[in-house]
């Protein structure tokens, strides 16, 4: 089954947004100073890993569909 173009764009968009949110958390931009530093760093790392995971899974599914349906 061919992956739809919409699901490809949604996957890449979620990946991009997650990477941006993770970067914002790690850099402390737009974050209140009352938030503990360890919590901020932990959330940043989690969002970065989520973004990387979503990017890799989206690429894998697209390549898998292209390999199955030439």
GROMACS .gro file of C-alpha atoms in nm, residues 18-61:
model
   44
   18UNK     CA    1   0.930   1.810   1.821
   19UNK     CA    2   1.288   1.904   1.737
   20UNK     CA    3   1.203   2.275   1.769
   21UNK     CA    4   1.027   2.228   2.104
   22UNK     CA    5   1.318   2.019   2.233
   23UNK     CA    6   1.564   2.288   2.130
   24UNK     CA    7   1.354   2.557   2.297
   25UNK     CA    8   1.345   2.354   2.619
   26UNK     CA    9   1.720   2.289   2.615
   27UNK     CA   10   1.808   2.650   2.544
   28UNK     CA   11   1.555   2.782   2.794
   29UNK     CA   12   1.386   3.013   2.545
   30UNK     CA   13   1.032   3.125   2.635
   31UNK     CA   14   1.047   2.914   2.953
   32UNK     CA   15   0.969   3.051   3.298
   33UNK     CA   16   1.263   3.069   3.532
   34UNK     CA   17   1.061   2.888   3.801
   35UNK     CA   18   1.088   2.561   3.606
   36UNK     CA   19   1.368   2.344   3.752
   37UNK     CA   20   1.671   2.312   3.523
   38UNK     CA   21   1.685   1.932   3.542
   39UNK     CA   22   1.319   1.904   3.441
   40UNK     CA   23   1.371   2.149   3.153
   41UNK     CA   24   1.673   1.953   3.025
   42UNK     CA   25   1.494   1.620   3.060
   43UNK     CA   26   1.193   1.746   2.862
   44UNK     CA   27   1.424   1.892   2.597
   45UNK     CA   28   1.607   1.564   2.549
   46UNK     CA   29   1.282   1.369   2.533
   47UNK     CA   30   1.140   1.599   2.266
   48UNK     CA   31   1.463   1.580   2.065
   49UNK     CA   32   1.458   1.201   2.079
   50UNK     CA   33   1.092   1.198   1.981
   51UNK     CA   34   1.167   1.419   1.681
   52UNK     CA   35   1.455   1.199   1.569
   53UNK     CA   36   1.244   0.885   1.615
   54UNK     CA   37   0.954   1.029   1.414
   55UNK     CA   38   1.188   1.135   1.133
   56UNK     CA   39   1.352   0.792   1.112
   57UNK     CA   40   1.019   0.606   1.121
   58UNK     CA   41   0.870   0.829   0.852
   59UNK     CA   42   1.173   0.776   0.626
   60UNK     CA   43   1.165   0.401   0.689
   61UNK     CA   44   0.795   0.370   0.602
   0.00000   0.00000   0.00000
